[in-house]
Amino acid sequence: MFTSGKVGYEVGANLDVTCFGGIAGVHRLVTKLGLVGRIDADLALLKVHLPYHESDHVLNMAYNVLCGGTRLEDIERLRHDSAFMNALGAELIPDPTTAGDFCRRFSPADVVTLMEAINAVRPTLWAGRGRELLGPVAYVDIDGTIAPTCGQHKAGMDLSYKGIWGYAPLIVSLANTKEVLYLVNRPGNAPSHQGAAGWIDRAVGLVAPHAERVCLRGDTDFSLTAHFDRWAEQVDFVFGMDANAALRSRAEALDESCWTRLRRPDKHESRTGQQRRREPNHKQRIVAERSYLNIELTGEDVAEFAYQPGKCARPYRVIALRKNLTKNRCCSTRSGISSTSLPAPTSPRPTSSPAPTTAATRKT
């Protein structure tokens, strides 16, 4: 219970404190990796360095985001944080107006130069403690997203398929360490796979020398069959495939003995072996009472077969996922297709580990 008592206040000496205490360790790591010198050597945007260099501007904006900033104006609060400035060993950092002027100096080629400068120091980190994070297989994920904008004068913006104005950046990331290797900005109406092959090749060239194996992962948009043969010589890959008529017919023609029930791990594992009593599912009750359309998953089956796309010189392993559904007591199925260069396992996959494949589900 709350109680009330005598409170005493003391006035201490003048001390500098900040809620961003970890920024000193981050900056020390950046300096130790040689990122500061690499940016200054590769990126040439300023004719005179008085007093700032290119690295000062880049790190200033990066640290602003790291400290919770969402726009350039938030840099102003850091400029007046003496403890923050002392942690970086800086007497002055660029103000928001100067940072905005620096951003306007970038061309598309300069953005690529900056990304390559950052990627040039990543192997130093991977060779150290980061080697444990890479593990036996380095997973490179490729995906597209939508970055909405409320502005009306943003160059390059367009209307996405969802009716949202903005951009459709391509993101190539290293899943093991959650590092974004390449971020490519594109108009909002650009398809996810637009220009992706070239950036995938760059990511493979960056990661492959420092990992035992590399596996590419992506959804159906990145199943670029014209590049399968070339990628298969260097890395493994798992891509979703559109469940078109050809693949569906192949999957439906399989004998029932070819299908195996997929056992997914439990969503929640109790450490004590006891389960708490679940409250009644009111949503399910209301759906049943009002006879709403209700689709429930009753089971999943998987099968595999060989398939050679028209642009490939060799067949690849295709994994089909069949979802058994009930729709208001009527049974139906949906299927998803994944193509991969990974060989078939020699022994059954343990039920405790999820399958390392991604499949896009389509109605049959």
CSV table of C-alpha atoms in Angstrom, one decimal:
chain,number,residue,atom,x,y,z
A,1,MET,CA,0.0,0.0,0.0
A,2,PHE,CA,1.1,3.6,-0.6
A,3,THR,CA,2.3,5.5,2.4
A,4,SER,CA,3.5,9.1,3.0
A,5,GLY,CA,6.7,10.0,4.7
A,6,LYS,CA,9.3,12.7,5.0
A,7,VAL,CA,11.1,13.5,1.8
A,8,GLY,CA,14.6,15.0,1.7
A,9,TYR,CA,16.2,16.7,-1.3
A,10,GLU,CA,19.9,17.3,-1.8
A,11,VAL,CA,21.6,19.4,-4.5
A,12,GLY,CA,24.6,17.7,-6.0
A,13,ALA,CA,27.5,19.0,-8.0
A,14,ASN,CA,27.2,20.0,-11.7
A,15,LEU,CA,27.1,16.7,-13.6
A,16,ASP,CA,26.5,15.9,-17.3
A,17,VAL,CA,24.1,13.0,-17.8
A,18,THR,CA,22.4,11.6,-20.9
A,19,CYS,CA,19.9,8.9,-21.6
A,20,PHE,CA,22.0,7.8,-24.6
A,21,GLY,CA,24.9,6.4,-22.7
A,22,GLY,CA,25.6,3.6,-25.2
A,23,ILE,CA,26.4,6.1,-28.0
A,24,ALA,CA,30.0,6.2,-26.8
A,25,GLY,CA,30.4,2.4,-27.3
A,26,VAL,CA,28.8,2.6,-30.7
A,27,HIS,CA,31.1,5.4,-31.8
A,28,ARG,CA,34.1,3.5,-30.5
A,29,LEU,CA,33.2,0.5,-32.6
A,30,VAL,CA,32.6,2.6,-35.7
A,31,THR,CA,36.1,4.2,-35.2
A,32,LYS,CA,37.8,0.9,-34.6
A,33,LEU,CA,36.3,-0.6,-37.7
A,34,GLY,CA,37.7,2.2,-39.8
A,35,LEU,CA,34.4,3.4,-41.1
A,36,VAL,CA,35.2,7.0,-40.6
A,37,GLY,CA,38.2,7.0,-42.8
A,38,ARG,CA,36.5,4.8,-45.4
A,39,ILE,CA,33.6,7.2,-45.8
A,40,ASP,CA,36.0,10.2,-46.1
A,41,ALA,CA,38.1,8.4,-48.7
A,42,ASP,CA,35.3,7.1,-50.9
A,43,LEU,CA,32.6,9.8,-50.6
A,44,ALA,CA,33.5,13.2,-52.1
A,45,LEU,CA,30.6,15.6,-51.7
A,46,LEU,CA,32.3,18.6,-50.0
A,47,LYS,CA,34.9,20.7,-51.7
A,48,VAL,CA,36.1,22.3,-48.5
A,49,HIS,CA,36.1,20.5,-45.1
A,50,LEU,CA,35.5,23.5,-42.8
A,51,PRO,CA,34.8,22.2,-40.2
A,52,TYR,CA,32.9,19.0,-41.2
A,53,HIS,CA,33.9,16.0,-43.3
A,54,GLU,CA,31.5,13.6,-45.1
A,55,SER,CA,31.8,11.1,-42.2
A,56,ASP,CA,30.7,13.8,-39.7
A,57,HIS,CA,27.4,14.3,-41.6
A,58,VAL,CA,26.7,10.6,-42.1
A,59,LEU,CA,27.4,9.7,-38.5
A,60,ASN,CA,25.5,12.7,-37.3
A,61,MET,CA,22.3,11.5,-39.0
A,62,ALA,CA,22.9,7.9,-38.1
A,63,TYR,CA,23.3,8.7,-34.4
A,64,ASN,CA,20.2,10.9,-34.6
A,65,VAL,CA,18.1,7.9,-35.7
A,66,LEU,CA,19.9,5.7,-33.1
A,67,CYS,CA,18.9,8.1,-30.4
A,68,GLY,CA,15.2,8.1,-31.3
A,69,GLY,CA,15.2,10.9,-33.9
A,70,THR,CA,12.7,10.6,-36.7
A,71,ARG,CA,13.6,13.7,-38.7
A,72,LEU,CA,16.5,16.1,-39.3
A,73,GLU,CA,15.0,18.6,-36.9
A,74,ASP,CA,15.6,16.2,-34.0
A,75,ILE,CA,19.4,16.8,-34.4
A,76,GLU,CA,18.9,20.1,-32.6
A,77,ARG,CA,18.1,18.4,-29.3
A,78,LEU,CA,21.4,16.5,-29.5
A,79,ARG,CA,23.4,19.6,-30.2
A,80,HIS,CA,22.4,20.9,-26.8
A,81,ASP,CA,23.1,17.7,-24.9
A,82,SER,CA,26.5,18.3,-23.5
A,83,ALA,CA,26.9,14.7,-22.2
A,84,PHE,CA,26.0,13.4,-25.6
A,85,MET,CA,28.6,15.7,-27.2
A,86,ASN,CA,31.3,14.7,-24.6
A,87,ALA,CA,30.6,11.0,-25.3
A,88,LEU,CA,31.4,11.6,-28.9
A,89,GLY,CA,34.4,13.8,-28.2
A,90,ALA,CA,32.8,16.5,-30.3
A,91,GLU,CA,32.6,20.3,-29.7
A,92,LEU,CA,30.2,20.8,-32.5
A,93,ILE,CA,28.0,18.7,-34.8
A,94,PRO,CA,26.1,19.8,-37.9
A,95,ASP,CA,22.7,21.5,-37.3
A,96,PRO,CA,19.6,20.4,-39.1
A,97,THR,CA,19.9,23.0,-41.9
A,98,THR,CA,23.5,22.0,-42.7
A,99,ALA,CA,22.5,18.3,-42.6
A,100,GLY,CA,19.7,18.9,-45.1
A,101,ASP,CA,22.1,20.7,-47.4
A,102,PHE,CA,24.4,17.7,-47.3
A,103,CYS,CA,21.6,15.3,-48.2
A,104,ARG,CA,20.8,17.4,-51.3
A,105,ARG,CA,24.3,16.9,-52.6
A,106,PHE,CA,23.7,13.2,-53.1
A,107,SER,CA,23.2,11.6,-56.6
A,108,PRO,CA,22.1,8.0,-57.0
A,109,ALA,CA,25.7,7.0,-57.7
A,110,ASP,CA,26.8,8.7,-54.4
A,111,VAL,CA,24.2,6.7,-52.5
A,112,VAL,CA,25.7,3.5,-53.9
A,113,THR,CA,29.2,4.7,-53.0
A,114,LEU,CA,28.2,5.3,-49.4
A,115,MET,CA,26.6,1.8,-49.1
A,116,GLU,CA,29.7,0.2,-50.6
A,117,ALA,CA,31.9,2.1,-48.1
A,118,ILE,CA,29.8,0.8,-45.2
A,119,ASN,CA,29.9,-2.7,-46.7
A,120,ALA,CA,33.7,-2.5,-47.1
A,121,VAL,CA,34.1,-2.6,-43.3
A,122,ARG,CA,31.5,-5.3,-42.5
A,123,PRO,CA,34.0,-8.2,-43.1
A,124,THR,CA,36.2,-6.9,-40.3
A,125,LEU,CA,33.2,-7.3,-38.0
A,126,TRP,CA,32.2,-10.7,-39.4
A,127,ALA,CA,35.8,-12.0,-39.0
A,128,GLY,CA,35.6,-11.2,-35.2
A,129,ARG,CA,32.7,-11.8,-32.9
A,130,GLY,CA,30.3,-11.6,-35.8
A,131,ARG,CA,31.5,-15.0,-37.1
A,132,GLU,CA,29.3,-16.7,-34.4
A,133,LEU,CA,26.3,-14.8,-35.7
A,134,LEU,CA,26.8,-15.9,-39.3
A,135,GLY,CA,26.6,-19.6,-38.4
A,136,PRO,CA,26.9,-22.4,-40.9
A,137,VAL,CA,24.5,-20.8,-43.3
A,138,ALA,CA,24.2,-17.1,-44.1
A,139,TYR,CA,20.7,-16.2,-45.1
A,140,VAL,CA,20.3,-13.3,-47.5
A,141,ASP,CA,16.7,-12.1,-47.6
A,142,ILE,CA,15.3,-10.0,-50.4
A,143,ASP,CA,12.0,-8.1,-50.1
A,144,GLY,CA,10.2,-5.0,-51.2
A,145,THR,CA,8.2,-2.7,-49.1
A,146,ILE,CA,6.1,0.5,-49.3
A,147,ALA,CA,7.4,3.8,-47.7
A,148,PRO,CA,4.5,6.2,-47.7
A,149,THR,CA,4.9,9.9,-47.8
A,150,CYS,CA,2.5,12.8,-47.1
A,151,GLY,CA,4.3,15.3,-49.3
A,152,GLN,CA,3.2,16.4,-52.8
A,153,HIS,CA,6.6,17.6,-54.1
A,154,LYS,CA,8.7,14.5,-53.5
A,155,ALA,CA,10.7,13.6,-56.6
A,156,GLY,CA,10.2,10.0,-57.7
A,157,MET,CA,7.1,9.3,-55.7
A,158,ASP,CA,4.3,7.4,-57.2
A,159,LEU,CA,1.0,5.5,-56.5
A,160,SER,CA,1.5,2.0,-55.2
A,161,TYR,CA,-0.8,-1.0,-56.0
A,162,LYS,CA,-2.3,-0.4,-52.5
A,163,GLY,CA,-3.3,3.1,-53.4
A,164,ILE,CA,-0.6,4.6,-51.2
A,165,TRP,CA,1.6,7.5,-52.4
A,166,GLY,CA,5.3,7.0,-51.8
A,167,TYR,CA,8.2,4.8,-52.7
A,168,ALA,CA,8.8,1.1,-53.1
A,169,PRO,CA,12.4,0.4,-51.8
A,170,LEU,CA,14.1,-2.9,-52.3
A,171,ILE,CA,15.7,-4.3,-49.2
A,172,VAL,CA,18.5,-6.8,-49.3
A,173,SER,CA,19.4,-7.9,-45.8
A,174,LEU,CA,21.5,-10.5,-43.9
A,175,ALA,CA,19.0,-12.3,-41.7
A,176,ASN,CA,21.6,-13.7,-39.3
A,177,THR,CA,22.8,-10.3,-38.1
A,178,LYS,CA,19.8,-8.2,-39.2
A,179,GLU,CA,22.0,-6.0,-41.3
A,180,VAL,CA,20.7,-4.2,-44.3
A,181,LEU,CA,23.2,-4.7,-47.0
A,182,TYR,CA,21.5,-2.7,-49.7
A,183,LEU,CA,18.6,-0.3,-49.7
A,184,VAL,CA,17.5,0.8,-53.2
A,185,ASN,CA,14.8,3.5,-53.5
A,186,ARG,CA,12.3,3.1,-56.3
A,187,PRO,CA,9.0,4.8,-57.3
A,188,GLY,CA,5.9,3.6,-55.5
A,189,ASN,CA,4.5,1.8,-58.5
A,190,ALA,CA,7.7,-0.3,-59.1
A,191,PRO,CA,7.2,-4.1,-58.9
A,192,SER,CA,9.2,-5.8,-56.1
A,193,HIS,CA,11.5,-7.6,-58.4
A,194,GLN,CA,12.5,-4.6,-60.5
A,195,GLY,CA,16.3,-4.5,-60.7
A,196,ALA,CA,16.6,-7.0,-57.9
A,197,ALA,CA,19.0,-9.4,-59.7
A,198,GLY,CA,21.9,-7.0,-59.8
A,199,TRP,CA,21.6,-6.2,-56.1
A,200,ILE,CA,21.3,-9.9,-55.2
A,201,ASP,CA,24.6,-10.5,-57.1
A,202,ARG,CA,26.3,-7.7,-55.1
A,203,ALA,CA,25.0,-9.2,-51.8
A,204,VAL,CA,26.3,-12.7,-52.8
A,205,GLY,CA,29.7,-11.3,-53.7
A,206,LEU,CA,29.8,-9.5,-50.3
A,207,VAL,CA,28.7,-12.4,-48.0
A,208,ALA,CA,30.0,-15.5,-49.8
A,209,PRO,CA,33.7,-15.1,-49.1
A,210,HIS,CA,33.0,-14.9,-45.3
A,211,ALA,CA,30.4,-17.7,-44.9
A,212,GLU,CA,30.5,-21.5,-45.3
A,213,ARG,CA,27.2,-21.4,-47.2
A,214,VAL,CA,24.9,-18.7,-48.5
A,215,CYS,CA,21.1,-19.2,-49.0
A,216,LEU,CA,18.9,-16.6,-50.8
A,217,ARG,CA,15.3,-16.3,-49.6
A,218,GLY,CA,12.4,-14.4,-51.2
A,219,ASP,CA,8.8,-14.5,-52.1
A,220,THR,CA,7.2,-15.2,-55.4
A,221,ASP,CA,8.2,-11.8,-56.9
A,222,PHE,CA,11.9,-12.8,-56.7
A,223,SER,CA,11.6,-16.2,-58.3
A,224,LEU,CA,13.6,-15.0,-61.3
A,225,THR,CA,14.1,-18.2,-63.2
A,226,ALA,CA,16.4,-16.7,-65.7
A,227,HIS,CA,19.0,-16.4,-63.0
A,228,PHE,CA,18.5,-19.8,-61.3
A,229,ASP,CA,21.2,-21.7,-63.1
A,230,ARG,CA,23.8,-19.0,-62.4
A,231,TRP,CA,22.8,-18.6,-58.7
A,232,ALA,CA,22.8,-22.4,-58.2
A,233,GLU,CA,26.5,-22.5,-59.0
A,234,GLN,CA,27.3,-20.1,-56.1
A,235,VAL,CA,24.7,-20.4,-53.5
A,236,ASP,CA,21.5,-22.1,-52.4
A,237,PHE,CA,18.1,-20.5,-52.7
A,238,VAL,CA,14.5,-20.9,-51.6
A,239,PHE,CA,12.0,-18.8,-53.5
A,240,GLY,CA,8.2,-18.9,-53.5
A,241,MET,CA,6.6,-19.7,-56.8
A,242,ASP,CA,3.2,-18.6,-58.2
A,243,ALA,CA,0.8,-21.5,-58.0
A,244,ASN,CA,0.1,-21.4,-61.8
A,245,ALA,CA,-1.8,-24.0,-63.7
A,246,ALA,CA,1.3,-26.0,-64.7
A,247,LEU,CA,2.6,-26.4,-61.1
A,248,ARG,CA,-0.9,-27.0,-59.7
A,249,SER,CA,-1.5,-29.8,-62.2
A,250,ARG,CA,1.8,-31.4,-61.3
A,251,ALA,CA,1.0,-31.2,-57.6
A,252,GLU,CA,-2.6,-32.5,-58.0
A,253,ALA,CA,-1.3,-35.4,-60.1
A,254,LEU,CA,0.9,-36.7,-57.3
A,255,ASP,CA,-0.2,-39.9,-55.6
A,256,GLU,CA,-1.6,-39.5,-52.2
A,257,SER,CA,1.3,-41.5,-50.7
A,258,CYS,CA,3.6,-38.7,-51.9
A,259,TRP,CA,2.1,-36.3,-49.4
A,260,THR,CA,3.3,-36.1,-45.8
A,261,ARG,CA,1.5,-34.3,-43.0
A,262,LEU,CA,3.4,-31.2,-41.9
A,263,ARG,CA,3.9,-30.9,-38.2
A,264,ARG,CA,4.6,-27.4,-37.1
A,265,PRO,CA,6.1,-26.6,-33.7
A,266,ASP,CA,3.7,-25.3,-31.0
A,267,LYS,CA,3.4,-21.6,-30.8
A,268,HIS,CA,3.8,-21.6,-27.1
A,269,GLU,CA,5.8,-24.0,-25.1
A,270,SER,CA,5.2,-24.2,-21.3
A,271,ARG,CA,8.4,-24.5,-19.2
A,272,THR,CA,6.5,-26.0,-16.3
A,273,GLY,CA,4.3,-28.4,-18.3
A,274,GLN,CA,1.2,-26.7,-17.2
A,275,GLN,CA,-1.3,-24.6,-19.2
A,276,ARG,CA,-3.4,-21.7,-18.0
A,277,ARG,CA,-7.1,-22.0,-18.4
A,278,ARG,CA,-8.1,-20.3,-21.7
A,279,GLU,CA,-11.0,-17.8,-21.7
A,280,PRO,CA,-13.9,-18.5,-24.0
A,281,ASN,CA,-13.4,-17.5,-27.6
A,282,HIS,CA,-16.2,-14.9,-28.0
A,283,LYS,CA,-15.2,-14.1,-31.6
A,284,GLN,CA,-15.6,-17.7,-32.7
A,285,ARG,CA,-19.0,-17.9,-30.9
A,286,ILE,CA,-20.3,-14.8,-32.6
A,287,VAL,CA,-19.2,-16.0,-36.0
A,288,ALA,CA,-21.0,-19.3,-35.5
A,289,GLU,CA,-24.2,-17.7,-34.2
A,290,ARG,CA,-24.5,-15.3,-37.1
A,291,SER,CA,-23.4,-17.8,-39.7
A,292,TYR,CA,-20.6,-15.7,-41.0
A,293,LEU,CA,-18.2,-17.2,-43.6
A,294,ASN,CA,-15.5,-18.9,-41.5
A,295,ILE,CA,-12.5,-20.6,-43.0
A,296,GLU,CA,-10.5,-22.9,-40.6
A,297,LEU,CA,-7.2,-24.7,-41.2
A,298,THR,CA,-7.5,-28.4,-40.4
A,299,GLY,CA,-4.2,-29.6,-41.6
A,300,GLU,CA,-1.2,-29.1,-43.9
A,301,ASP,CA,0.5,-31.6,-46.2
A,302,VAL,CA,3.8,-31.3,-48.1
A,303,ALA,CA,5.1,-33.0,-51.2
A,304,GLU,CA,8.0,-32.5,-53.6
A,305,PHE,CA,8.8,-33.0,-57.3
A,306,ALA,CA,11.3,-32.0,-59.9
A,307,TYR,CA,10.4,-29.1,-62.2
A,308,GLN,CA,12.4,-27.4,-64.9
A,309,PRO,CA,11.4,-23.8,-65.7
A,310,GLY,CA,11.5,-22.7,-69.3
A,311,LYS,CA,14.4,-20.4,-68.7
A,312,CYS,CA,16.5,-23.0,-66.9
A,313,ALA,CA,18.8,-25.7,-68.2
A,314,ARG,CA,18.3,-28.1,-65.3
A,315,PRO,CA,15.4,-29.1,-63.1
A,316,TYR,CA,15.0,-27.9,-59.5
A,317,ARG,CA,13.3,-29.3,-56.4
A,318,VAL,CA,9.8,-27.9,-55.9
A,319,ILE,CA,8.0,-28.2,-52.6
A,320,ALA,CA,4.2,-28.0,-52.6
A,321,LEU,CA,2.2,-27.1,-49.6
A,322,ARG,CA,-1.4,-28.2,-49.4
A,323,LYS,CA,-3.7,-26.6,-46.9
A,324,ASN,CA,-6.8,-28.5,-45.9
A,325,LEU,CA,-9.5,-26.0,-45.1
A,326,THR,CA,-13.1,-26.1,-43.9
A,327,LYS,CA,-15.4,-23.4,-45.1
A,328,ASN,CA,-18.7,-23.5,-43.1
A,329,ARG,CA,-18.4,-27.3,-42.9
A,330,CYS,CA,-17.4,-27.6,-46.6
A,331,CYS,CA,-14.0,-29.0,-47.2
A,332,SER,CA,-11.6,-27.3,-49.7
A,333,THR,CA,-7.8,-27.0,-50.3
A,334,ARG,CA,-5.3,-24.4,-51.2
A,335,SER,CA,-1.8,-24.9,-52.4
A,336,GLY,CA,1.5,-23.1,-52.2
A,337,ILE,CA,4.6,-23.7,-54.2
A,338,SER,CA,8.3,-23.1,-53.4
A,339,SER,CA,11.3,-23.8,-55.6
A,340,THR,CA,14.7,-24.4,-54.1
A,341,SER,CA,18.2,-25.5,-55.0
A,342,LEU,CA,18.6,-27.2,-51.7
A,343,PRO,CA,18.9,-31.0,-51.9
A,344,ALA,CA,16.2,-33.2,-50.3
A,345,PRO,CA,17.0,-34.2,-46.7
A,346,THR,CA,18.4,-37.7,-46.2
A,347,SER,CA,16.4,-38.1,-43.0
A,348,PRO,CA,13.0,-36.8,-41.8
A,349,ARG,CA,13.1,-33.2,-40.6
A,350,PRO,CA,12.7,-32.9,-36.8
A,351,THR,CA,9.3,-31.6,-35.9
A,352,SER,CA,10.8,-29.1,-33.5
A,353,SER,CA,12.4,-27.0,-36.2
A,354,PRO,CA,10.4,-25.1,-38.8
A,355,ALA,CA,11.0,-25.7,-42.4
A,356,PRO,CA,13.4,-23.1,-43.9
A,357,THR,CA,11.2,-22.4,-46.9
A,358,THR,CA,8.8,-19.6,-47.8
A,359,ALA,CA,5.8,-20.3,-49.8
A,360,ALA,CA,3.1,-18.0,-51.2
A,361,THR,CA,-0.3,-19.4,-50.9
A,362,ARG,CA,-2.8,-19.1,-53.7
A,363,LYS,CA,-6.3,-20.4,-54.2
A,364,THR,CA,-6.7,-23.4,-56.4
